mmCIF file of C-alpha atoms in Angstrom:
data_model
loop_
_atom_site.group_PDB
_atom_site.id
_atom_site.type_symbol
_atom_site.label_atom_id
_atom_site.label_comp_id
_atom_site.label_asym_id
_atom_site.label_seq_id
_atom_site.Cartn_x
_atom_site.Cartn_y
_atom_site.Cartn_z
ATOM 1 C CA MET A 1 101.677 -0.890 98.380
ATOM 2 C CA ALA A 2 100.267 1.525 100.953
ATOM 3 C CA ALA A 3 103.711 1.801 102.510
ATOM 4 C CA ILE A 4 105.246 2.586 99.113
ATOM 5 C CA LEU A 5 102.667 5.303 98.426
ATOM 6 C CA LYS A 6 103.151 6.704 101.941
ATOM 7 C CA ASN A 7 106.920 6.888 101.402
ATOM 8 C CA MET A 8 106.421 8.553 97.997
ATOM 9 C CA ASN A 9 104.092 11.192 99.493
ATOM 10 C CA TRP A 10 106.563 11.876 102.312
ATOM 11 C CA PHE A 11 109.349 12.303 99.741
ATOM 12 C CA LEU A 12 107.265 14.800 97.712
ATOM 13 C CA VAL A 13 106.396 16.810 100.833
ATOM 14 C CA LYS A 14 110.064 16.871 101.836
ATOM 15 C CA GLU A 15 111.110 18.137 98.366
ATOM 16 C CA GLU A 16 108.470 20.899 98.485
ATOM 17 C CA VAL A 17 109.682 21.973 101.943
ATOM 18 C CA GLU A 18 113.295 22.112 100.695
ATOM 19 C CA ALA A 19 112.215 24.207 97.683
ATOM 20 C CA VAL A 20 110.382 26.652 99.962
ATOM 21 C CA LYS A 21 113.486 26.885 102.183
ATOM 22 C CA VAL A 22 115.683 27.711 99.179
ATOM 23 C CA VAL A 23 113.292 30.430 97.992
ATOM 24 C CA VAL A 24 113.116 31.935 101.506
ATOM 25 C CA VAL A 25 116.928 31.989 101.797
ATOM 26 C CA VAL A 26 117.252 33.704 98.388
ATOM 27 C CA VAL A 27 114.669 36.346 99.332
ATOM 28 C CA VAL A 28 116.455 37.029 102.636
ATOM 29 C CA GLU A 29 119.804 37.421 100.825
ATOM 30 C CA VAL A 30 118.236 39.857 98.337
ATOM 31 C CA VAL A 31 116.777 41.956 101.172
ATOM 32 C CA VAL A 32 120.142 42.035 102.971
ATOM 33 C CA LEU A 33 121.969 43.099 99.787
ATOM 34 C CA VAL A 34 119.457 45.892 99.137
ATOM 35 C CA GLU A 35 119.842 47.148 102.727
ATOM 36 C CA VAL A 36 123.634 47.123 102.390
ATOM 37 C CA GLU A 37 123.435 49.110 99.146
ATOM 38 C CA VAL A 38 121.128 51.666 100.790
ATOM 39 C CA VAL A 39 123.577 52.071 103.691
ATOM 40 C CA VAL A 40 126.475 52.558 101.242
ATOM 41 C CA VAL A 41 124.555 55.222 99.290
ATOM 42 C CA VAL A 42 123.646 57.074 102.510
ATOM 43 C CA VAL A 43 127.273 57.028 103.695
ATOM 44 C CA VAL A 44 128.509 58.362 100.336
ATOM 45 C CA VAL A 45 125.921 61.172 100.377
ATOM 46 C CA VAL A 46 126.910 62.167 103.935
ATOM 47 C CA VAL A 47 130.612 62.248 102.995
ATOM 48 C CA VAL A 48 129.902 64.390 99.922
ATOM 49 C CA VAL A 49 127.830 66.849 101.984
ATOM 50 C CA VAL A 50 130.593 67.126 104.596
ATOM 51 C CA VAL A 51 133.199 67.797 101.894
ATOM 52 C CA VAL A 52 131.025 70.490 100.290
ATOM 53 C CA VAL A 53 130.468 72.166 103.675
ATOM 54 C CA VAL A 54 134.207 72.147 104.372
ATOM 55 C CA VAL A 55 134.921 73.694 100.968
ATOM 56 C CA VAL A 56 132.317 76.411 101.542
ATOM 57 C CA VAL A 57 133.812 77.195 104.958
ATOM 58 C CA VAL A 58 137.306 77.434 103.446
ATOM 59 C CA VAL A 59 136.082 79.794 100.719
ATOM 60 C CA VAL A 60 134.295 81.987 103.279
ATOM 61 C CA VAL A 61 137.439 82.130 105.421
ATOM 62 C CA LYS A 62 139.487 83.181 102.389
ATOM 63 C CA VAL A 63 136.972 85.898 101.524
ATOM 64 C CA VAL A 64 137.107 87.188 105.114
ATOM 65 C CA VAL A 65 140.918 87.249 104.950
ATOM 66 C CA VAL A 66 140.782 89.244 101.695
ATOM 67 C CA VAL A 67 138.337 91.729 103.236
ATOM 68 C CA VAL A 68 140.594 92.149 106.266
ATOM 69 C CA ILE A 69 143.603 92.744 103.994
ATOM 70 C CA VAL A 70 141.679 95.366 102.000
ATOM 71 C CA VAL A 71 140.606 97.120 105.214
ATOM 72 C CA VAL A 72 144.178 97.143 106.499
ATOM 73 C CA VAL A 73 145.406 98.548 103.188
ATOM 74 C CA VAL A 74 142.771 101.294 103.244
ATOM 75 C CA ILE A 75 143.771 102.183 106.796
ATOM 76 C CA GLU A 76 147.435 102.352 105.753
ATOM 77 C CA ILE A 77 146.572 104.640 102.832
ATOM 78 C CA VAL A 78 144.550 106.924 105.123
ATOM 79 C CA VAL A 79 147.431 107.044 107.616
ATOM 80 C CA VAL A 80 149.906 107.915 104.856
ATOM 81 C CA VAL A 81 147.617 110.661 103.534
ATOM 82 C CA VAL A 82 147.197 112.091 107.033
ATOM 83 C CA VAL A 83 150.957 112.056 107.614
ATOM 84 C CA VAL A 84 151.533 113.773 104.273
ATOM 85 C CA VAL A 85 148.947 116.414 105.047
ATOM 86 C CA VAL A 86 150.488 117.011 108.471
ATOM 87 C CA GLU A 87 153.954 117.305 106.958
ATOM 88 C CA ILE A 88 152.715 119.750 104.327
ATOM 89 C CA VAL A 89 150.975 121.841 107.003
ATOM 90 C CA VAL A 90 154.120 121.872 109.132
ATOM 91 C CA VAL A 91 156.271 122.893 106.178
ATOM 92 C CA VAL A 92 153.841 125.646 105.231
ATOM 93 C CA GLU A 93 153.801 126.966 108.792
ATOM 94 C CA VAL A 94 157.582 126.938 108.919
ATOM 95 C CA VAL A 95 157.745 128.775 105.612
ATOM 96 C CA VAL A 96 155.212 131.353 106.776
ATOM 97 C CA VAL A 97 157.069 131.942 110.026
ATOM 98 C CA TYR A 98 160.365 132.156 108.236
ATOM 99 C CA SER A 99 158.977 134.610 105.699
ATOM 100 C CA SER A 100 157.518 136.772 108.458
ATOM 101 C CA SER A 101 160.740 136.910 110.341
ATOM 102 C CA SER A 102 162.680 137.694 107.203
ATOM 103 C CA SER A 103 160.314 140.495 106.218
ATOM 104 C CA SER A 104 160.387 142.052 109.687
ATOM 105 C CA SER A 105 164.131 142.124 109.790
ATOM 106 C CA SER A 106 165.433 145.461 108.562
ATOM 107 C CA SER A 107 169.081 144.649 108.515
ATOM 108 C CA SER A 108 168.840 142.120 105.760
ATOM 109 C CA SER A 109 169.754 143.120 102.307
ATOM 110 C CA SER A 110 167.871 142.471 99.089
ATOM 111 C CA SER A 111 170.215 139.725 97.938
ATOM 112 C CA SER A 112 169.962 137.880 101.227
ATOM 113 C CA ARG A 113 166.155 138.128 101.064
ATOM 114 C CA SER A 114 166.194 136.792 97.553
ATOM 115 C CA SER A 115 168.397 133.883 98.509
ATOM 116 C CA ARG A 116 166.259 133.022 101.491
ATOM 117 C CA SER A 117 163.114 133.102 99.381
ATOM 118 C CA ILE A 118 164.620 130.797 96.790
ATOM 119 C CA VAL A 119 165.803 128.399 99.485
ATOM 120 C CA VAL A 120 162.374 128.339 101.113
ATOM 121 C CA VAL A 121 160.660 127.661 97.804
ATOM 122 C CA VAL A 122 163.097 124.899 96.913
ATOM 123 C CA VAL A 123 162.708 123.270 100.319
ATOM 124 C CA VAL A 124 158.923 123.339 100.078
ATOM 125 C CA VAL A 125 158.972 121.939 96.575
ATOM 126 C CA VAL A 126 161.399 119.149 97.495
ATOM 127 C CA VAL A 127 159.290 118.157 100.509
ATOM 128 C CA VAL A 128 156.128 118.103 98.424
ATOM 129 C CA VAL A 129 157.819 116.049 95.681
ATOM 130 C CA VAL A 130 159.154 113.525 98.179
ATOM 131 C CA VAL A 131 155.793 113.236 99.904
ATOM 132 C CA VAL A 132 153.927 112.806 96.606
ATOM 133 C CA VAL A 133 156.374 110.171 95.354
ATOM 134 C CA VAL A 134 156.163 108.252 98.633
ATOM 135 C CA VAL A 135 152.372 108.338 98.570
ATOM 136 C CA VAL A 136 152.283 107.172 94.959
ATOM 137 C CA LEU A 137 154.702 104.331 95.619
ATOM 138 C CA VAL A 138 152.750 103.214 98.691
ATOM 139 C CA VAL A 139 149.507 103.230 96.716
ATOM 140 C CA VAL A 140 151.095 101.246 93.879
ATOM 141 C CA VAL A 141 152.518 98.623 96.224
ATOM 142 C CA VAL A 142 149.237 98.306 98.125
ATOM 143 C CA VAL A 143 147.158 97.967 94.948
ATOM 144 C CA VAL A 144 149.478 95.343 93.497
ATOM 145 C CA VAL A 145 149.470 93.346 96.752
ATOM 146 C CA VAL A 146 145.681 93.482 96.997
ATOM 147 C CA VAL A 147 145.247 92.402 93.374
ATOM 148 C CA VAL A 148 147.666 89.510 93.762
ATOM 149 C CA VAL A 149 146.056 88.339 97.010
ATOM 150 C CA VAL A 150 142.564 88.521 95.528
ATOM 151 C CA VAL A 151 143.650 86.620 92.417
ATOM 152 C CA VAL A 152 145.375 83.914 94.443
ATOM 153 C CA VAL A 153 142.344 83.496 96.698
ATOM 154 C CA VAL A 154 139.903 83.366 93.773
ATOM 155 C CA VAL A 155 141.986 80.906 91.766
ATOM 156 C CA SER A 156 142.627 78.624 94.743
ATOM 157 C CA SER A 157 138.953 78.664 95.721
ATOM 158 C CA LEU A 158 137.946 77.916 92.142
ATOM 159 C CA VAL A 159 140.395 75.042 91.936
ATOM 160 C CA VAL A 160 139.089 73.598 95.215
ATOM 161 C CA VAL A 161 135.472 73.894 94.074
ATOM 162 C CA VAL A 162 136.226 72.246 90.725
ATOM 163 C CA VAL A 163 138.133 69.402 92.374
ATOM 164 C CA VAL A 164 135.275 68.833 94.813
ATOM 165 C CA VAL A 165 132.745 68.807 91.966
ATOM 166 C CA VAL A 166 134.828 66.265 90.050
ATOM 167 C CA VAL A 167 135.210 64.057 93.124
ATOM 168 C CA VAL A 168 131.481 64.243 93.858
ATOM 169 C CA VAL A 169 130.572 63.356 90.263
ATOM 170 C CA VAL A 170 133.005 60.434 90.190
ATOM 171 C CA VAL A 171 131.799 59.091 93.550
ATOM 172 C CA VAL A 172 128.138 59.368 92.551
ATOM 173 C CA VAL A 173 128.769 57.651 89.214
ATOM 174 C CA VAL A 174 130.746 54.841 90.852
ATOM 175 C CA VAL A 175 128.019 54.314 93.469
ATOM 176 C CA VAL A 176 125.333 54.224 90.780
ATOM 177 C CA VAL A 177 127.337 51.719 88.730
ATOM 178 C CA VAL A 178 127.930 49.501 91.765
ATOM 179 C CA VAL A 179 124.263 49.609 92.732
ATOM 180 C CA VAL A 180 123.154 48.769 89.183
ATOM 181 C CA VAL A 181 125.618 45.884 88.893
ATOM 182 C CA VAL A 182 124.668 44.458 92.303
ATOM 183 C CA VAL A 183 120.951 44.709 91.567
ATOM 184 C CA VAL A 184 121.382 43.041 88.167
ATOM 185 C CA VAL A 185 123.508 40.253 89.630
ATOM 186 C CA VAL A 186 121.028 39.698 92.469
ATOM 187 C CA VAL A 187 118.114 39.573 90.034
ATOM 188 C CA VAL A 188 119.949 37.105 87.800
ATOM 189 C CA VAL A 189 120.864 34.909 90.766
ATOM 190 C CA VAL A 190 117.284 34.958 92.076
ATOM 191 C CA VAL A 191 115.881 34.082 88.652
ATOM 192 C CA VAL A 192 118.372 31.243 88.167
ATOM 193 C CA VAL A 193 117.766 29.816 91.647
ATOM 194 C CA VAL A 194 113.984 29.976 91.303
ATOM 195 C CA VAL A 195 114.084 28.415 87.837
ATOM 196 C CA VAL A 196 116.383 25.605 88.988
ATOM 197 C CA VAL A 197 114.280 24.897 92.086
ATOM 198 C CA VAL A 198 111.057 24.840 90.086
ATOM 199 C CA VAL A 199 112.582 22.589 87.401
ATOM 200 C CA VAL A 200 113.991 20.162 89.963
ATOM 201 C CA LEU A 201 110.687 20.067 91.846
ATOM 202 C CA VAL A 202 108.698 19.453 88.646
ATOM 203 C CA VAL A 203 111.105 16.765 87.494
ATOM 204 C CA VAL A 204 111.003 14.985 90.858
ATOM 205 C CA VAL A 205 107.219 15.151 91.005
ATOM 206 C CA VAL A 206 106.840 13.847 87.447
ATOM 207 C CA VAL A 207 109.320 11.027 87.945
ATOM 208 C CA VAL A 208 107.741 9.945 91.240
ATOM 209 C CA GLU A 209 104.237 10.063 89.798
ATOM 210 C CA VAL A 210 105.291 8.067 86.708
ATOM 211 C CA VAL A 211 107.100 5.476 88.806
ATOM 212 C CA VAL A 212 104.135 5.167 91.175
ATOM 213 C CA GLU A 213 101.676 4.801 88.310
ATOM 214 C CA VAL A 214 103.883 2.227 86.505
ATOM 215 C CA VAL A 215 104.397 0.188 89.692
ATOM 216 C CA VAL A 216 100.699 0.287 90.560
ATOM 217 C CA GLY A 217 99.768 -0.737 86.989
ATOM 218 C CA ALA A 218 102.290 -3.554 86.981
ATOM 219 C CA VAL A 219 101.082 -4.848 90.358
ATOM 220 C CA VAL A 220 97.448 -4.754 89.193
ATOM 221 C CA VAL A 221 98.307 -6.628 85.994
ATOM 222 C CA VAL A 222 100.232 -9.278 87.910
ATOM 223 C CA VAL A 223 97.408 -9.687 90.447
ATOM 224 C CA VAL A 224 94.799 -10.063 87.666
ATOM 225 C CA VAL A 225 96.983 -12.578 85.828
ATOM 226 C CA VAL A 226 97.572 -14.567 89.045
ATOM 227 C CA VAL A 227 93.833 -14.648 89.819
ATOM 228 C CA VAL A 228 93.018 -15.762 86.300
ATOM 229 C CA VAL A 229 95.751 -18.393 86.442
ATOM 230 C CA VAL A 230 94.505 -19.710 89.805
ATOM 231 C CA VAL A 231 90.938 -20.007 88.491
ATOM 232 C CA VAL A 232 92.146 -21.739 85.358
ATOM 233 C CA VAL A 233 94.335 -24.072 87.370
ATOM 234 C CA VAL A 234 91.452 -25.036 89.672
ATOM 235 C CA VAL A 235 89.156 -25.671 86.734
ATOM 236 C CA VAL A 236 91.818 -27.616 84.895
ATOM 237 C CA VAL A 237 92.634 -29.713 88.000
ATOM 238 C CA VAL A 238 88.992 -30.567 88.386
ATOM 239 C CA VAL A 239 88.662 -31.517 84.750
ATOM 240 C CA VAL A 240 91.749 -33.536 84.083
ATOM 241 C CA VAL A 241 95.174 -33.955 85.570
ATOM 242 C CA VAL A 242 96.860 -34.166 82.222
ATOM 243 C CA VAL A 243 95.292 -30.994 81.107
ATOM 244 C CA VAL A 244 96.440 -29.552 84.425
ATOM 245 C CA VAL A 245 100.005 -30.386 83.626
ATOM 246 C CA VAL A 246 99.684 -28.875 80.178
ATOM 247 C CA VAL A 247 97.923 -25.834 81.559
ATOM 248 C CA VAL A 248 100.580 -25.446 84.241
ATOM 249 C CA VAL A 249 103.247 -25.419 81.587
ATOM 250 C CA VAL A 250 101.225 -22.962 79.506
ATOM 251 C CA VAL A 251 100.567 -20.827 82.577
ATOM 252 C CA VAL A 252 104.235 -20.775 83.454
ATOM 253 C CA VAL A 253 105.059 -19.709 79.949
ATOM 254 C CA VAL A 254 102.302 -17.083 80.040
ATOM 255 C CA LEU A 255 103.537 -15.839 83.413
ATOM 256 C CA VAL A 256 107.066 -15.563 82.097
ATOM 257 C CA VAL A 257 105.844 -13.725 79.013
ATOM 258 C CA VAL A 258 103.639 -11.416 81.086
ATOM 259 C CA VAL A 259 106.437 -10.656 83.506
ATOM 260 C CA GLU A 260 108.817 -9.950 80.624
ATOM 261 C CA VAL A 261 106.212 -7.715 78.956
ATOM 262 C CA VAL A 262 105.613 -5.855 82.224
ATOM 263 C CA VAL A 263 109.350 -5.454 82.747
ATOM 264 C CA VAL A 264 109.812 -4.199 79.184
ATOM 265 C CA VAL A 265 106.926 -1.748 79.558
ATOM 266 C CA VAL A 266 108.267 -0.475 82.871
ATOM 267 C CA VAL A 267 111.751 -0.051 81.407
ATOM 268 C CA VAL A 268 110.399 1.721 78.317
ATOM 269 C CA VAL A 269 108.257 4.082 80.406
ATOM 270 C CA VAL A 270 111.108 4.870 82.762
ATOM 271 C CA VAL A 271 113.500 5.462 79.859
ATOM 272 C CA VAL A 272 111.003 7.736 78.113
ATOM 273 C CA VAL A 273 110.383 9.701 81.300
ATOM 274 C CA VAL A 274 114.092 10.054 82.002
ATOM 275 C CA VAL A 275 114.770 11.179 78.416
ATOM 276 C CA VAL A 276 111.970 13.758 78.578
ATOM 277 C CA VAL A 277 113.162 15.036 81.932
ATOM 278 C CA VAL A 278 116.759 15.270 80.713
ATOM 279 C CA VAL A 279 115.669 17.157 77.602
ATOM 280 C CA VAL A 280 113.583 19.567 79.689
ATOM 281 C CA VAL A 281 116.422 20.152 82.126
ATOM 282 C CA VAL A 282 118.899 20.729 79.274
ATOM 283 C CA VAL A 283 116.553 23.218 77.585
ATOM 284 C CA VAL A 284 115.962 25.095 80.837
ATOM 285 C CA VAL A 285 119.687 25.219 81.615
ATOM 286 C CA VAL A 286 120.456 26.504 78.116
ATOM 287 C CA VAL A 287 117.777 29.192 78.419
ATOM 288 C CA VAL A 288 119.073 30.251 81.842
ATOM 289 C CA VAL A 289 122.664 30.402 80.565
ATOM 290 C CA VAL A 290 121.602 32.529 77.580
ATOM 291 C CA VAL A 291 119.679 34.901 79.845
ATOM 292 C CA VAL A 292 122.616 35.206 82.248
ATOM 293 C CA VAL A 293 125.032 35.903 79.391
ATOM 294 C CA GLU A 294 122.739 38.581 77.966
ATOM 295 C CA VAL A 295 122.346 40.209 81.373
ATOM 296 C CA VAL A 296 126.106 40.199 81.927
ATOM 297 C CA LEU A 297 126.658 41.777 78.497
ATOM 298 C CA VAL A 298 124.113 44.495 79.289
ATOM 299 C CA VAL A 299 125.812 45.184 82.646
ATOM 300 C CA VAL A 300 129.204 45.410 80.936
ATOM 301 C CA GLU A 301 127.820 47.863 78.365
ATOM 302 C CA VAL A 302 126.304 50.000 81.138
ATOM 303 C CA VAL A 303 129.569 50.052 83.077
ATOM 304 C CA VAL A 304 131.566 51.005 79.984
ATOM 305 C CA LEU A 305 129.094 53.777 79.150
ATOM 306 C CA VAL A 306 129.231 55.154 82.688
ATOM 307 C CA VAL A 307 133.035 55.107 82.705
ATOM 308 C CA LEU A 308 133.109 56.975 79.386
ATOM 309 C CA VAL A 309 130.695 59.580 80.753
ATOM 310 C CA VAL A 310 132.868 60.059 83.843
ATOM 311 C CA VAL A 311 136.001 60.449 81.712
ATOM 312 C CA VAL A 312 134.284 63.019 79.484
ATOM 313 C CA ILE A 313 133.075 64.978 82.531
ATOM 314 C CA ILE A 314 136.561 64.990 84.057
ATOM 315 C CA ILE A 315 138.111 66.167 80.761
ATOM 316 C CA ILE A 316 135.532 68.978 80.456
ATOM 317 C CA VAL A 317 136.100 70.078 84.047
ATOM 318 C CA VAL A 318 139.886 70.084 83.637
ATOM 319 C CA VAL A 319 139.649 72.097 80.416
ATOM 320 C CA VAL A 320 137.317 74.618 82.049
ATOM 321 C CA LEU A 321 139.637 74.871 85.043
ATOM 322 C CA VAL A 322 142.659 75.505 82.820
ATOM 323 C CA VAL A 323 140.782 78.150 80.823
ATOM 324 C CA VAL A 324 139.594 79.893 83.995
ATOM 325 C CA VAL A 325 143.061 79.883 85.526
ATOM 326 C CA VAL A 326 144.587 81.277 82.317
ATOM 327 C CA VAL A 327 141.932 83.997 82.108
ATOM 328 C CA VAL A 328 142.423 84.949 85.756
ATOM 329 C CA VAL A 329 146.207 85.112 85.378
ATOM 330 C CA VAL A 330 145.911 87.229 82.224
ATOM 331 C CA VAL A 331 143.470 89.582 83.969
ATOM 332 C CA VAL A 332 145.813 89.908 86.948
ATOM 333 C CA VAL A 333 148.795 90.654 84.724
ATOM 334 C CA VAL A 334 146.805 93.231 82.746
ATOM 335 C CA VAL A 335 145.538 94.907 85.926
ATOM 336 C CA VAL A 336 148.992 95.057 87.476
ATOM 337 C CA VAL A 337 150.516 96.453 84.268
ATOM 338 C CA VAL A 338 147.771 99.062 83.950
ATOM 339 C CA VAL A 339 148.176 100.094 87.582
ATOM 340 C CA VAL A 340 151.941 100.389 87.257
ATOM 341 C CA VAL A 341 151.654 102.393 84.028
ATOM 342 C CA VAL A 342 149.079 104.734 85.549
ATOM 343 C CA VAL A 343 151.213 105.246 88.630
ATOM 344 C CA VAL A 344 154.318 105.931 86.581
ATOM 345 C CA VAL A 345 152.414 108.414 84.417
ATOM 346 C CA VAL A 346 151.009 110.137 87.500
ATOM 347 C CA VAL A 347 154.429 110.356 89.116
ATOM 348 C CA VAL A 348 155.970 111.742 85.940
ATOM 349 C CA VAL A 349 153.186 114.297 85.564
ATOM 350 C CA VAL A 350 153.495 115.328 89.190
ATOM 351 C CA VAL A 351 157.256 115.690 88.929
ATOM 352 C CA VAL A 352 156.968 117.676 85.719
ATOM 353 C CA VAL A 353 154.356 119.956 87.264
ATOM 354 C CA ILE A 354 156.497 120.432 90.346
ATOM 355 C CA VAL A 355 159.552 121.209 88.261
ATOM 356 C CA VAL A 356 157.569 123.724 86.204
ATOM 357 C CA VAL A 357 156.245 125.314 89.387
ATOM 358 C CA ILE A 358 159.768 125.487 90.777
ATOM 359 C CA VAL A 359 161.052 127.128 87.628
ATOM 360 C CA VAL A 360 158.184 129.623 87.562
ATOM 361 C CA VAL A 361 158.596 130.465 91.229
ATOM 362 C CA VAL A 362 162.351 130.853 90.925
ATOM 363 C CA VAL A 363 161.976 133.055 87.874
ATOM 364 C CA GLU A 364 159.432 135.260 89.641
ATOM 365 C CA VAL A 365 161.617 135.535 92.720
ATOM 366 C CA VAL A 366 164.665 136.429 90.657
ATOM 367 C CA GLU A 367 162.663 139.033 88.738
ATOM 368 C CA GLU A 368 161.401 140.581 91.975
ATOM 369 C CA ASP A 369 164.937 140.665 93.395
ATOM 370 C CA LEU A 370 166.219 142.318 90.243
ATOM 371 C CA VAL A 371 163.477 144.940 90.399
ATOM 372 C CA ASP A 372 164.230 145.594 94.078
ATOM 373 C CA ASP A 373 167.934 145.941 93.372
ATOM 374 C CA LYS A 374 167.214 148.287 90.539
ATOM 375 C CA TRP A 375 165.164 150.539 92.746
#
């Protein structure tokens, strides 16, 4: 009996040690999964920061390029203006020298002087018109090029920034969803494992205790019955041999009945215990399955909601990008058209003014020549 109890105690201790091992393994796996998720989140954050830095550097480089282009254009305009001024000065000097020489010459006639004056005026006017038209055309071309370059740089930078924002949002949402799903799954697994271990341990302990108690009770009953039977047999033997025979028969019958009763009781107790344990295990399993199903449904709902949010964000970003691009293109077209119209108007006005000046000058020269001829 002592050996049986010793074996039972050793079995219970072994089951408790196994349960502790299972719990320790589950805890270690949970810690490892959490560390892995933290590493993944850190890596994603570092990648997003690097991408944002690269985008900022690209935008800064584009802005520097635009500034350099504007500076070059300004320098070209200044050079053109200087050249025009120099040409005008040269033409004026030539005209002055030519007029001086023509006035100092005494052999020239009035008609020749008139012709020379008209030629000089026409030459000056033509040079000025050509210079003005060239300057205007250069300014128009430079302005249009600058506007187009600025628009292209702004639109491309905006597109890059929007794409980066969308990518960052999608990556962050996906990481959050993955972390949530992994945490929920780990929690569910831990709960299920702990519940199963506890249920198995309780069932084993209950069954072993019931079996030990039933066996001990049965052994005690048998020992008491045997002692009583031995005493009765001794008394009966002393009294009468016949009675001994009868008593032996009765005792045998009683022993058989007692053994059968003990066996029936043991079987009934074991059956009841097994039924109770099975019912408890079934209830616990059903509860665990229901909990797992509910958790999975919640995780699925969360994932679907997150995906919908990401889709809505992407649609909003794309719409905003399209609107911005359309607005920028319209603004560029309007600016270019306005610049071209202004330049054309300026050129026309300048040409008209020059033509009027030419006509006025020619008329005055002709009138002076006519007056000179008359005198």
